[in-house]
Each structure stands twice: as C-alpha cells, then as structure tokens.
mmCIF file of C-alpha atoms in Angstrom:
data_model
loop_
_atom_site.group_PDB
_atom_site.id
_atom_site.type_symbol
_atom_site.label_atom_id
_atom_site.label_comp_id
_atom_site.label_asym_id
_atom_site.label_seq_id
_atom_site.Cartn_x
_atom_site.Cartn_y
_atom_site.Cartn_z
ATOM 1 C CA UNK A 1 -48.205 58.218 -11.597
ATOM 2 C CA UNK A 2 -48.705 61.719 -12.701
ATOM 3 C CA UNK A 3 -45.147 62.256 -13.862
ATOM 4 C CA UNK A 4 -45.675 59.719 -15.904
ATOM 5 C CA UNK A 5 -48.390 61.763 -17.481
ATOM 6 C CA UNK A 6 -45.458 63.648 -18.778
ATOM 7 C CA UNK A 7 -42.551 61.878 -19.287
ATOM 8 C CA UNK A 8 -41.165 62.084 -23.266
ATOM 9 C CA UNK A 9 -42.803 58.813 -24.516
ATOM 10 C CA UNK A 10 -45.831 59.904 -23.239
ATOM 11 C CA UNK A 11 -45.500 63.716 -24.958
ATOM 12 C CA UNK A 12 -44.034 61.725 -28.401
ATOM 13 C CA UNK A 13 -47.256 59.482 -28.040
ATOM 14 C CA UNK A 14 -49.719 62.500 -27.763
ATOM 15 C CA UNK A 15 -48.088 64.042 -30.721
ATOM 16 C CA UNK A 16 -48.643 60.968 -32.457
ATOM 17 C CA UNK A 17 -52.190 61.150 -31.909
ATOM 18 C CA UNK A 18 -52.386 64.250 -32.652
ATOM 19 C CA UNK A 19 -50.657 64.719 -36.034
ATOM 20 C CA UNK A 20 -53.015 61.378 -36.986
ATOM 21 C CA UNK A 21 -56.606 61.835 -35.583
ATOM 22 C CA UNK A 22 -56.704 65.864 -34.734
ATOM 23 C CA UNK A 23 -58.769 66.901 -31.619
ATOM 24 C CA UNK A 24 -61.180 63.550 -32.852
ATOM 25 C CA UNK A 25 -60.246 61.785 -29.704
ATOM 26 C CA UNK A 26 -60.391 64.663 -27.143
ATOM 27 C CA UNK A 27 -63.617 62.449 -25.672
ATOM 28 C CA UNK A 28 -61.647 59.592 -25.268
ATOM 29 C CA UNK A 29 -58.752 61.638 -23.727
ATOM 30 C CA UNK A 30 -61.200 62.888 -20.966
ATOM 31 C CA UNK A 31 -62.401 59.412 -19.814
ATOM 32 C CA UNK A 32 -58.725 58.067 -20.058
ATOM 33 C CA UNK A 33 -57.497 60.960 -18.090
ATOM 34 C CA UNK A 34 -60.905 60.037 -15.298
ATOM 35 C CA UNK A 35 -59.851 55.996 -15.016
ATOM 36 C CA UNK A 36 -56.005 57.337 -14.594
ATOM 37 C CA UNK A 37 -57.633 59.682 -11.399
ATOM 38 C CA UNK A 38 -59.266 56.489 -10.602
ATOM 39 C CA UNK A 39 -56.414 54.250 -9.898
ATOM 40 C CA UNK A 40 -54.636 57.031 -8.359
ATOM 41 C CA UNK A 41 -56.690 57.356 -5.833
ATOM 42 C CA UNK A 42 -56.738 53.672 -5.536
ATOM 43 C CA UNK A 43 -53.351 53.449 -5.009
ATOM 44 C CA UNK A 44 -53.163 56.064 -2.531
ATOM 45 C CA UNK A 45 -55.987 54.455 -0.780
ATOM 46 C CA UNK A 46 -53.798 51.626 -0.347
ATOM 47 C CA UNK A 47 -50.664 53.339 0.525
ATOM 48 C CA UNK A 48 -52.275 55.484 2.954
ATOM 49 C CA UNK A 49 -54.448 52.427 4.907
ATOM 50 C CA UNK A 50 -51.439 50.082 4.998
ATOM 51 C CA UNK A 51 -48.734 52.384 5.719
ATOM 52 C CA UNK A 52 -46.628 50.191 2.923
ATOM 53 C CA UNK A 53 -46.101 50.232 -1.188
ATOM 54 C CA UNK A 54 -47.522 48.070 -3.605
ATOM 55 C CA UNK A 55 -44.354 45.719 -3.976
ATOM 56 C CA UNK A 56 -43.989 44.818 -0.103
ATOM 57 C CA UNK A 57 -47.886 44.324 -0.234
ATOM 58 C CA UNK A 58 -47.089 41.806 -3.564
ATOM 59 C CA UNK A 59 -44.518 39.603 -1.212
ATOM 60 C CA UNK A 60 -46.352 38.877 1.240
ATOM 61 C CA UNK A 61 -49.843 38.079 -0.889
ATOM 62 C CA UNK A 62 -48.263 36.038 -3.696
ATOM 63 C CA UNK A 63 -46.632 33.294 -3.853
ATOM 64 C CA UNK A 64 -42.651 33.603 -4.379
ATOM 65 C CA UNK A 65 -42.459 32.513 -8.336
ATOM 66 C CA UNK A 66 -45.265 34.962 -8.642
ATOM 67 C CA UNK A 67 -43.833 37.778 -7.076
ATOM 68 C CA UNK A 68 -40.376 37.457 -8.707
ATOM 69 C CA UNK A 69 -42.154 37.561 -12.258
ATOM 70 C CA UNK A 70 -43.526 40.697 -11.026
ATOM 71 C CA UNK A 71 -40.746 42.359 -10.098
ATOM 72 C CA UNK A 72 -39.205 41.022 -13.584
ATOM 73 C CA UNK A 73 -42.010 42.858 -14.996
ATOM 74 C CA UNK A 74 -41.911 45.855 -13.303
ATOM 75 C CA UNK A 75 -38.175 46.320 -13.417
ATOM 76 C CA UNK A 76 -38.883 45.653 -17.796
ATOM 77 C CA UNK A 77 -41.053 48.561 -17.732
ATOM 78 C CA UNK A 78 -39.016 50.377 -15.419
ATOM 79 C CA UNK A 79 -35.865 49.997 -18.220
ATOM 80 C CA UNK A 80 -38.350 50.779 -21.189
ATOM 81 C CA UNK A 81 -39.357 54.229 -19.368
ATOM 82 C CA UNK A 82 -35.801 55.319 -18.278
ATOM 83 C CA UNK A 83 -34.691 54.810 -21.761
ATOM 84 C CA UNK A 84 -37.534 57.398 -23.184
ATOM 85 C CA UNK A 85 -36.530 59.720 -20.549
ATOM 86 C CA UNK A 86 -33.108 59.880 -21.641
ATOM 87 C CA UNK A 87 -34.025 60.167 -25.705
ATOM 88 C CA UNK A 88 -36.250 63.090 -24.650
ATOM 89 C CA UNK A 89 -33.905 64.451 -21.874
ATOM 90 C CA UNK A 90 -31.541 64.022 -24.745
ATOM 91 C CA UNK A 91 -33.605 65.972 -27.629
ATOM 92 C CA UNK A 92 -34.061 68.837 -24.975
ATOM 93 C CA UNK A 93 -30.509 69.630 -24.825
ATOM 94 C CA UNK A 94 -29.786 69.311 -28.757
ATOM 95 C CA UNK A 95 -33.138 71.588 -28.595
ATOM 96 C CA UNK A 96 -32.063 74.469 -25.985
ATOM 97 C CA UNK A 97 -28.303 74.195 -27.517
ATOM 98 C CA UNK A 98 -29.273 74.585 -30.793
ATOM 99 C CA UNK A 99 -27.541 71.364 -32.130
ATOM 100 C CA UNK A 100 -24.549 73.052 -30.421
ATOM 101 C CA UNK A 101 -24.629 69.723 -28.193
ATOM 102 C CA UNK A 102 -25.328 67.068 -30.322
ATOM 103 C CA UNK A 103 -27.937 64.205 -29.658
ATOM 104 C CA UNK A 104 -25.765 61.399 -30.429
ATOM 105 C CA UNK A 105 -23.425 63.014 -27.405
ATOM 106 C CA UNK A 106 -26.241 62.537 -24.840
ATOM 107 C CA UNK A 107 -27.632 58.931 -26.653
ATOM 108 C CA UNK A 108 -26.444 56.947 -29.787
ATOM 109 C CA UNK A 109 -27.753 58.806 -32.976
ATOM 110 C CA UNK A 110 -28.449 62.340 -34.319
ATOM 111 C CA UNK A 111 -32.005 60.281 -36.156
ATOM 112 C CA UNK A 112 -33.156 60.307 -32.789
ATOM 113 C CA UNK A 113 -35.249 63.476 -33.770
ATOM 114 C CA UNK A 114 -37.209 61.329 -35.821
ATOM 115 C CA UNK A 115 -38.886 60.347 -32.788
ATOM 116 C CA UNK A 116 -40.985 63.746 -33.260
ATOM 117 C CA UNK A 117 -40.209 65.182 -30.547
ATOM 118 C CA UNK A 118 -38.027 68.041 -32.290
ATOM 119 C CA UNK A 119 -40.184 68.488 -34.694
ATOM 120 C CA UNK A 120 -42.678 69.437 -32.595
ATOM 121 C CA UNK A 121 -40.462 72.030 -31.330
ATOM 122 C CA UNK A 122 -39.833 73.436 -34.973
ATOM 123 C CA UNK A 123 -43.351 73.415 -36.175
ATOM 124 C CA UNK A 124 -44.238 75.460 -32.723
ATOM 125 C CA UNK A 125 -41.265 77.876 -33.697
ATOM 126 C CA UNK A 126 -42.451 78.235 -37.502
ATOM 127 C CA UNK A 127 -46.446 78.646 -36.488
ATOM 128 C CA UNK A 128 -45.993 81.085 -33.568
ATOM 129 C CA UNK A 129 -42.360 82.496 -34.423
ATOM 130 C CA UNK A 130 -39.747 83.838 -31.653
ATOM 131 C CA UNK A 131 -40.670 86.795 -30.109
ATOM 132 C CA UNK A 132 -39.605 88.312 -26.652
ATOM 133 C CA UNK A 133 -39.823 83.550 -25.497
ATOM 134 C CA UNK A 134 -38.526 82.018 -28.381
ATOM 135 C CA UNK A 135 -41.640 78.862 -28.351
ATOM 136 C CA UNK A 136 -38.398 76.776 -29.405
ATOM 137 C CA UNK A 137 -36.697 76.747 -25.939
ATOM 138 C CA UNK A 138 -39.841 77.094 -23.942
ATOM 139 C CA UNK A 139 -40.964 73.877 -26.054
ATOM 140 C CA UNK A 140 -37.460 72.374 -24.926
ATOM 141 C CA UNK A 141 -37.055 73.561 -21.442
ATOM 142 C CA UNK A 142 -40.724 71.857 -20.915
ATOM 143 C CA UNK A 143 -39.037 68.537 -22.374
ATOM 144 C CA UNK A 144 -36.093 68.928 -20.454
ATOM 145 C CA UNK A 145 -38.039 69.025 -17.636
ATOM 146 C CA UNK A 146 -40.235 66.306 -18.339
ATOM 147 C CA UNK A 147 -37.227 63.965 -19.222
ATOM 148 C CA UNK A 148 -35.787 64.903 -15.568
ATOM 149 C CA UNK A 149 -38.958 64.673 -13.132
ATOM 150 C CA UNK A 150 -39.423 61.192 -14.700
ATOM 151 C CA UNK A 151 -35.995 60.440 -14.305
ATOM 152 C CA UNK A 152 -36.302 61.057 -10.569
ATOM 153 C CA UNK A 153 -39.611 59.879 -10.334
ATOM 154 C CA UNK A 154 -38.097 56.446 -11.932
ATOM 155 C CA UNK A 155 -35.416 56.177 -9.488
ATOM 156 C CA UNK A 156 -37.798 55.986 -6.444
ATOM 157 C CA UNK A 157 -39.999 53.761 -8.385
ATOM 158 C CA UNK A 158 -36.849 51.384 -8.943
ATOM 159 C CA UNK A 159 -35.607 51.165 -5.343
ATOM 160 C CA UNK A 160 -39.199 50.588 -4.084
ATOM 161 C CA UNK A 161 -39.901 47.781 -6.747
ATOM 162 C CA UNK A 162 -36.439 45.991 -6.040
ATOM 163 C CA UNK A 163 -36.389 46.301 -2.005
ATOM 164 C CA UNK A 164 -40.489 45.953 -1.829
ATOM 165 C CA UNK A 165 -40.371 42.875 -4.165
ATOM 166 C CA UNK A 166 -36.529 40.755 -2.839
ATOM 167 C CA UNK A 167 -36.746 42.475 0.747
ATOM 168 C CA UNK A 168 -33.150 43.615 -0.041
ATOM 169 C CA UNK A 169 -31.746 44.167 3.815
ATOM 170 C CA UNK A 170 -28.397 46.727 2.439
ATOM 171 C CA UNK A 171 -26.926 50.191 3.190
ATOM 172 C CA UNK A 172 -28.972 52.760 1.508
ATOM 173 C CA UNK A 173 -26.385 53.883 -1.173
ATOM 174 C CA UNK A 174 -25.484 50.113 -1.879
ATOM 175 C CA UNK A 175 -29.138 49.442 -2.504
ATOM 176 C CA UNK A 176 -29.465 52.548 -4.716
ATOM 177 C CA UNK A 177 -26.487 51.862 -7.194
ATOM 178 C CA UNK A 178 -27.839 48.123 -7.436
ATOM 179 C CA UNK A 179 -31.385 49.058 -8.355
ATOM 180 C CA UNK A 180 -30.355 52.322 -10.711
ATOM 181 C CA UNK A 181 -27.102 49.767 -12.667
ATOM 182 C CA UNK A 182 -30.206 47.341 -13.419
ATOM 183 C CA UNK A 183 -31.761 50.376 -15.074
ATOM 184 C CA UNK A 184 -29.169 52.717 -16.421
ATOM 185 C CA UNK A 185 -26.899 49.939 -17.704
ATOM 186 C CA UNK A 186 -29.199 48.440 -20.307
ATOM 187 C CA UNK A 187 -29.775 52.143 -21.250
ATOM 188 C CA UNK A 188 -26.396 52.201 -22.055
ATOM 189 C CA UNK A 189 -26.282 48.798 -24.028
ATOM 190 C CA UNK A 190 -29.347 50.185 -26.026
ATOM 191 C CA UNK A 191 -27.311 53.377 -26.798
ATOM 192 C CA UNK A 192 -24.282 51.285 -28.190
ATOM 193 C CA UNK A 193 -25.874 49.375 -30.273
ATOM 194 C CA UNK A 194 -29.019 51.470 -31.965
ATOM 195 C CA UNK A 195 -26.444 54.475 -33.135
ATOM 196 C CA UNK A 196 -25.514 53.579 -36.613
ATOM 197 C CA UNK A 197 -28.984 52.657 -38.179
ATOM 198 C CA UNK A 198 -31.176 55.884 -39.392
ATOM 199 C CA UNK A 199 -34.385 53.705 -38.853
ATOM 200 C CA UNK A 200 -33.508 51.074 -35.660
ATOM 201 C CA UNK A 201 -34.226 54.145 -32.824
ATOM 202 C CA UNK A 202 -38.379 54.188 -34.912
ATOM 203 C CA UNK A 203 -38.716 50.719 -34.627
ATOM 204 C CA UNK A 204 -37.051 51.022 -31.239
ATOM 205 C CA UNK A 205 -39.542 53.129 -29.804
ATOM 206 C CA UNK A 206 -42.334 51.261 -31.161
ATOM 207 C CA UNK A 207 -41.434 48.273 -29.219
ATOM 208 C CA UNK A 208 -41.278 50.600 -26.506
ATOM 209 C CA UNK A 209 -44.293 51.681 -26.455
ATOM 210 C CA UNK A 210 -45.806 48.010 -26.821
ATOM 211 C CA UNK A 211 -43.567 46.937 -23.967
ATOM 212 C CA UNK A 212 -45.411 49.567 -21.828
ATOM 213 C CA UNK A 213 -48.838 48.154 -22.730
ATOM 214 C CA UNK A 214 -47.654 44.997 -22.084
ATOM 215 C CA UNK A 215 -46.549 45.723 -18.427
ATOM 216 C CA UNK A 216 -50.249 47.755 -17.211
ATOM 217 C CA UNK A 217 -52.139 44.583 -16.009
ATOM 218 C CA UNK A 218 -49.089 43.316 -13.820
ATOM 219 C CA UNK A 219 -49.448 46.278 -11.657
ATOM 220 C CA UNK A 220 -53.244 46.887 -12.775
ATOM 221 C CA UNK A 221 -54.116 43.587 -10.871
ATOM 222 C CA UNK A 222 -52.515 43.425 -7.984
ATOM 223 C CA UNK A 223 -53.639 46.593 -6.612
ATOM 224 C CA UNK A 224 -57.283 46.404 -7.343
ATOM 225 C CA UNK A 225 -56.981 42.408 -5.856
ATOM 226 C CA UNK A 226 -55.293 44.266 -2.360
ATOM 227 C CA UNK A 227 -57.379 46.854 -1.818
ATOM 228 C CA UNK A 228 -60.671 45.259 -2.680
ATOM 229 C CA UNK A 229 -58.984 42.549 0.328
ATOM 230 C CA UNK A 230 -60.356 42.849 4.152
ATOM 231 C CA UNK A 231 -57.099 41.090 5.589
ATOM 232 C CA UNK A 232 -54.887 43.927 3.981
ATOM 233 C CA UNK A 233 -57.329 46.902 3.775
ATOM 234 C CA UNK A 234 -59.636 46.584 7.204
ATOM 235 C CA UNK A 235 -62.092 48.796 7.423
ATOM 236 C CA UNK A 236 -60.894 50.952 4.472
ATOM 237 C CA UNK A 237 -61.674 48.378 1.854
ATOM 238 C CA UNK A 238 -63.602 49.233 -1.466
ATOM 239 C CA UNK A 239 -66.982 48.857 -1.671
ATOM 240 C CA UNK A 240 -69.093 46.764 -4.200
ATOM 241 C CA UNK A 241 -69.503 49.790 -6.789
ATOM 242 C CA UNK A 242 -65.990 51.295 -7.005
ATOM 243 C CA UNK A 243 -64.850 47.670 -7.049
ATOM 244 C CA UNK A 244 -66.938 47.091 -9.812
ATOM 245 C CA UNK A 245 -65.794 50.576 -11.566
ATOM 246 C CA UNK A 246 -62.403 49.800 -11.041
ATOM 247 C CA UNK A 247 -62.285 45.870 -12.356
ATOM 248 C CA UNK A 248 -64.398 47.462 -15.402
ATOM 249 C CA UNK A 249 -61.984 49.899 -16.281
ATOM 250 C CA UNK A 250 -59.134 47.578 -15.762
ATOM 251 C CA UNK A 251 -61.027 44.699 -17.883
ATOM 252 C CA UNK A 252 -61.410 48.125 -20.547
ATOM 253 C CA UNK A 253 -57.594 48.545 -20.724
ATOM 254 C CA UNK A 254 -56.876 44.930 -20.668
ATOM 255 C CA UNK A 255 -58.766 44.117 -23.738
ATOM 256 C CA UNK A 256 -58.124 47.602 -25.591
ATOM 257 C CA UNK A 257 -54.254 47.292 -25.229
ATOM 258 C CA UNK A 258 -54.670 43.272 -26.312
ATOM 259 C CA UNK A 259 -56.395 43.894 -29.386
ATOM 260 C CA UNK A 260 -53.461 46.765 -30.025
ATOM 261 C CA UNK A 261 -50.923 44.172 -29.431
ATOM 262 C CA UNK A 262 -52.337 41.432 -31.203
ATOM 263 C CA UNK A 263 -52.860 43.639 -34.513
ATOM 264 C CA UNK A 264 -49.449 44.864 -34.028
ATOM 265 C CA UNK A 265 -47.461 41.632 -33.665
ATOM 266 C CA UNK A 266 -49.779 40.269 -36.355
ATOM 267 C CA UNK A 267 -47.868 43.062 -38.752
ATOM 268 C CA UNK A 268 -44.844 42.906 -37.253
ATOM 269 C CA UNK A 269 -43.817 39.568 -36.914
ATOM 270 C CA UNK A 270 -42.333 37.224 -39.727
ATOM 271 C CA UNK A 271 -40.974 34.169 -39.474
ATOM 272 C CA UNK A 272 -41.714 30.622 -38.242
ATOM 273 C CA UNK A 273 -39.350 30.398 -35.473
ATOM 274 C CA UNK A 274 -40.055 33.860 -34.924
ATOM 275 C CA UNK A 275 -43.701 33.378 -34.848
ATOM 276 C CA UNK A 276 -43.645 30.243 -32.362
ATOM 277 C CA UNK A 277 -41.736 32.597 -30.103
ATOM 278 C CA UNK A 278 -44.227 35.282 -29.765
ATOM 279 C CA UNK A 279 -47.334 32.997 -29.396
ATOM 280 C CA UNK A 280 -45.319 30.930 -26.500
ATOM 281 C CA UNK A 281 -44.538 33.903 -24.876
ATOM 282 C CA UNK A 282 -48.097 35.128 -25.564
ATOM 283 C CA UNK A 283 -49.370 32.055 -24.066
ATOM 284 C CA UNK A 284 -47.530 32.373 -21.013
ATOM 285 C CA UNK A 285 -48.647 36.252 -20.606
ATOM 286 C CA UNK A 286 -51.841 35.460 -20.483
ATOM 287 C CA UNK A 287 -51.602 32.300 -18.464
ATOM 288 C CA UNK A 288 -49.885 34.650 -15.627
ATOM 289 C CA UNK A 289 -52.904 37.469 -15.819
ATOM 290 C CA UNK A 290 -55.313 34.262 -15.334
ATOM 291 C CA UNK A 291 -53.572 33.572 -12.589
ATOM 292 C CA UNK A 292 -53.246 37.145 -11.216
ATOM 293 C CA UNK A 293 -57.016 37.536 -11.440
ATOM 294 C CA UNK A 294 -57.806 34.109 -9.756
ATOM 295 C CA UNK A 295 -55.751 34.621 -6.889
ATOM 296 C CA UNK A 296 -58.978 36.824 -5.743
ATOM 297 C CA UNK A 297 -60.768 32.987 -5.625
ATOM 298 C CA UNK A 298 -58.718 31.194 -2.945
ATOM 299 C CA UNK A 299 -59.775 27.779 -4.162
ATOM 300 C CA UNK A 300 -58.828 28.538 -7.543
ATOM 301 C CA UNK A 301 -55.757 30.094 -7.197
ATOM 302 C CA UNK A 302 -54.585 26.667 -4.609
ATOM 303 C CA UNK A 303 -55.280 24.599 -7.545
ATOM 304 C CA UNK A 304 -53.514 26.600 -10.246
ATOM 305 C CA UNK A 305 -50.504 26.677 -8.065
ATOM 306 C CA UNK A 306 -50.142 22.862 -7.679
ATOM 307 C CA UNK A 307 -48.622 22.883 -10.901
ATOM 308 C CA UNK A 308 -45.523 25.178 -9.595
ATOM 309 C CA UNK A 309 -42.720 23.255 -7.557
ATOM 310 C CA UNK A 310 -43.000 23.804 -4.175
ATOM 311 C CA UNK A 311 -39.387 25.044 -3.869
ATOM 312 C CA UNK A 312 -41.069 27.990 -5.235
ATOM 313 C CA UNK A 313 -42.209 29.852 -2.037
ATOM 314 C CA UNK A 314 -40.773 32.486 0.200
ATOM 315 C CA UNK A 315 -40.893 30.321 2.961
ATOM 316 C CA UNK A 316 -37.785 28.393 1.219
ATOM 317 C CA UNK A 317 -35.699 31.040 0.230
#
C-alpha cells in the first residue's frame, strides 16, 4: 500500500491536481494521506494477528460466489495498475534516453506523453534548468523507479490475490506465470490495440482511473468486516472507536468516489443500449457492497444469500 502511493497513475493524478487546483487542496491531501495510515495499520493489524493475507481470510468468511467476484475484482484492479506502471515505466525510458528509445517501443504510441507525465519532466527542466543533475533525468529516474517498485509490488499482490482467493495447490513458478499471464497479457492486448489513435491512450487512462475507484470498497470492506470480527481477530480485535473511525472513513470514500463516478458516467455515457448497460452494471455494484456490508449482520446476510444457488459454496467445489 505505500508503493502504491507512488506508482505512475498515482504521480499523473497528483499532477493533475496540481496543474488544476494549485496547493488549494493541500488540507485535503493531509487527511487523505491520515485515513491511508489508517487502513495500513489496519491491515497490518490483521496480517500480523492472523498470521494470513486478506484473500485467504476472504475464502474462508464468504461465501464461494462472493469470494470469486472478489478475486474478479481484485485481479480488474490488479490489470488497471500494471498497465499504468508500464505507460510510466515506459515514459521513463523515452525520458532518460532522450526519445533515443521511443515510447511506442516500450507500449503502443509515442501520444502516450500526453498522459503528463513528460511534461512534467520538461516544465521541471525549463523552470530549474540542467546544471551539474540535469532535473530531466532525476525527474525520470524517480519515474522509472516508481513504474518498477509497483511493478514488483503488483506481482506479489497478484500471486497472493489468485492463491489466497482459488487456494491454487501448484509449483511455485507454475503458479507465478499463471497469476502474472492474467496480468501482463491484457497489458499486451491494450498495447495492440490503443497505438494508432492520438486521443484513445487520454480516454484510456481516464477509465483507468475510474476503474480504480471503482475497485476501493471491495477490499475497503472486507478488511474492516475481519478485523472488527472476534472469531478471526481474538483478543486483537478493534475497539468501538477505531471501528467507528475506520467505517466513517470508509463510508467517506465510498460516497466521495460515487458521486465522482456518477457525474462522470453521467458525461460520459451516450446511448440507450449503452446507458442500460452502465445502470445494470451499476445496479449490481451496489447490490454486491450491500451485501459486503451486511455480511457483518449474520441474519441479514443468511437471508440475502437465499437468493444465490446453493451450488454456489466452497463446500461444492
């Protein structure tokens, strides 16, 4: 979790902020940057009391349709990252080889750099100039870096999320190249077929972004449902307050990131067919976070699940 304070989408979003609001939203930076310490600590509460990682922990609490749309989810958001890390692992090296290397070589197209990540790099270079550390490469050596430790950081994430979530029983190197192909394959796809429009890689990582919003409560949930939970946490369970605190700034996010999404698909989508689409599938999103939340009310949660076959459970499979 605190790579992924600076992995490239991350950095490109900052800028964005930046560029638009100034040092405006430095307040709200602060108390974002205190709820992300929050849920770290959270998590390594959890990791730390149970010996075990959030997706074995998800098997065994939820039932088996519910745990495979996690994974599903998980291994969504898992794609969207890897695929910023390699557009800025990508811009790095056109950065550091002074276009000597070209972006398409390392992605799909040289408009890549409209992502703003370059830029950046140039407007350092032009306000501070070279000197003895050119700001250029210092600027892309940073990236670089950044596009690698979340690379690395993504392919532990991957194997836990697969082999936590489908107990996958294989030889360590067979288990790695299935979890990284599910990753690093659509990557490819992606960079096959965004590299001959100059605008599809913007609108690309726009829906990137959104698909990264979209992803936060299925992991949000969970973990503040498991480690507020005496059967899984003993002794080291949360109290009242920081249960409160955490359910509050996870209800915060939750509601912040749906009004985001719902202006944005309001602006982005056209169509009829394409319309019914999105509010099905919006339907169904939030259906699943109800569900999530009430599987903290035992009674609840029993009676929500009727309506799932019982075929459906790990005990069949």
């Amino acid at each position: 979790m605190s790579i992924a304070f600076l992995d490239p989408g991350n950095l490109e979003g900052d800028l964005q902020a930046g560029a638009i609001a100034g040092y405006s939203l430095l307040w709200l930076l602060m108390w974002a940057t205190a709820m992300g310490l929050l849920i770290q600590l959270l998590s390594a509460r959890i990791g730390v009391a149970t010996g075990r990682h959030l997706a074995e922990l998800c098997r065994e609490e939820y039932p088996y349709w519910a745990g495979i749309v996690l994974w599903f989810m998980a291994e969504v958001a898992l794609i969207g990252a890897d695929i910023q890390e390699v557009i800025g692992s990508a811009i790095a090296i056109q950065i550091l080889s002074r276009g000597l290397l070209p972006l398409w070589g390392f992605y799909g197209s040289k408009q890549a750099d409209s992502i703003g990540l370059v830029n950046a790099g140039q407007y350092l270079e032009e306000k501070y100039g070279g000197g003895l550390f050119p700001i250029l490469y210092i600027w892309g050596i940073g990236l670089l870096a950044a596009g690698q430790s979340s690379t690395i950081t993504g392919t532990y994430a991957g194997q836990f999320i697969m082999g936590g979530f489908l107990n996958l029983r294989l030889k360590k190197s067979v288990r790695a190249l299935i979890t990284r192909s599910c990753a690093i394959i659509p990557t490819i796809v992606v960079a096959l077929v965004f590299n001959k429009s100059e605008s599809s890689l913007d609108v690309l990582n726009e829906w990137l972004n959104v698909l990264q919003s979209i992803q936060i409560p299925f992991a949000l949930i969970p973990l503040l449902t498991l480690v507020s939970k005496e059967q899984v946490m003993g002794v080291f369970k949360v109290g009242p307050t920081l249960e409160r605190a955490a359910w509050t700034v996870a209800g915060l996010v939750i509601v912040i990131n749906g009004y985001l999404l719902l202006h944005f698909f309001l602006s982005e989508v056209n169509g009829l067919l394409f319309g019914f689409l999105v509010s099905a599938g919006t339907a169904a999103y939030v259906a699943f976070i109800v569900y999530l939340i009430s599987h903290r009310n035992s009674e609840l949660s029993n009676w929500l699940s009727q309506f799932v076959p019982k075929s459906f459970s790990y005990s069949g499979n």
